Amino acid sequence: MGFTTILINKQFVDFKIDFDKFYRIFHLELFDDVRDDKEDKGDLYSLIKSFRAKTDYKRKNVDNFNLEGWMSTLREVKQPEEIVLMRKAIDITCLAHAEMIRALEPNSAEFEAQAVVEFMFKRQGAEYEGYNSIVGGGENSCILHYETNRKKLDGGDLLVVDAGAEYHGYTADVTRTIPVDGKFSGEEKAIYNIVLEAQEAGIKACKAGVEFRATHKAAVQVIQKRLLDLGIIKNSNDFMKYFFHGTSHYLGLDVHDAGNYGKLFPGNVITVEPGIYIPAGSDCDPKWWNIGVRIEDDILITTAEPEVLSGRLVKTVAEIEA
Ligand code: GLY
Ligand code: MN
C-alpha cells in the first residue's frame, strides 16, 4: 500500500521519532475510555499514552480531524478484490441460513438454530462470525440486538435470525424471519409481507447518486401506509413505535462499516433491513402481539440496477414455507 514504515504496538511505544520533521501528522480521534492492562505495554491504553507524549496535542502539524473522513471515503467504495471476498462471505451466509431453515423443528431452541448457522459458517471456511448472532423467537423476536439465544422455541413462534459470516476480514449481514413450525399464521403473514414490501421498496431506491437515506424513506412510506391500513397505528408518525431503527448501513470490514452517509456510489455495499416489532402490551389488537419481523439483504450499488448479493436465499412466504 506504499507505507514505508509500519510499527506494531510495542514497537511503536519504544520508537524514537521526531515529529517536528513532518509537514503534517494525521491521526484518528483518540478516546480515553480504554482499559489499562498493566502487564501489556503494547495495549491500546499505552499506545495512546505514548502517541500523545510523542506528538504533544498542541503541535500545529497534528491533524486529528481529516483522517476519519478520508478513511470513510476510501472504505465505503469497495475495490473489485474486496467485492470478491464479500461475495464469498455472503454466499457462505446464505447457505448457512438455508441449512438452518431446513433444520428448524417445532421444539428447537434458539441456540440450536444458532448452532446450525455458525457450524455452516465454519464448515465453509469462514474464520469467524462477523458479529454476535441474533436468534430470537416469539417475544424475543421483538428485542433489537437480542443475543441471549437461550429460549426453547414454541411451534407458534416467529424466529428472527440475524447472522453473518466473516471471511478473510469481510463480513456478511443477513436476516431472515421464519415460522418455527413452518407455517405463517394470518397475522404473521400480514406483517411479514409489509416488511417484505418495505424492503423491496428500499432495494429499488439503491441507485448511485441518491442520498443514503433514500432506502429508509422508501421503507418508512410502505410501513406507515400498511400499518395505518391494518389499524395498528392511528397516526402515520406512530410507525416509530414498531420500526425504531435505520434501514441501511455500510457493510465491509466491519458490520457497520465506515462511510460518509452522503450519496450512494457504485461500489458501495449496504444493507437494506426494515423491520416491524410488536411486543406484548402494545397499543393495538393483541392478535398482533409478539410478532417481530426483520428481513435483511446485502446490496451492491452499481452504475445500473442494484445487485442483491444475498439474493440466492429464500425470502417470500411461499419460499420459506416450502
Ligand atoms: N446485524 C446487526 C446490525 O446490523 O445491527
Ligand atoms: Mn445490519
XYZ file of C-alpha atoms and ligand atoms in Angstrom, residues 131 162 173-175 249 255-256 271 273 294 296, ligand 2:
13
model
C -20.945 -10.094 14.907
C -29.648 -12.138 12.069
C -25.069 -9.313 7.426
C -28.253 -11.223 6.621
C -31.560 -11.598 8.470
C -25.709 0.792 6.934
C -20.551 -4.980 10.104
C -21.449 -1.303 10.495
C -27.739 -3.474 3.941
C -33.185 -4.221 6.626
C -36.882 -8.216 10.047
C -32.130 -8.029 5.628
Mn -27.439 -4.998 9.635
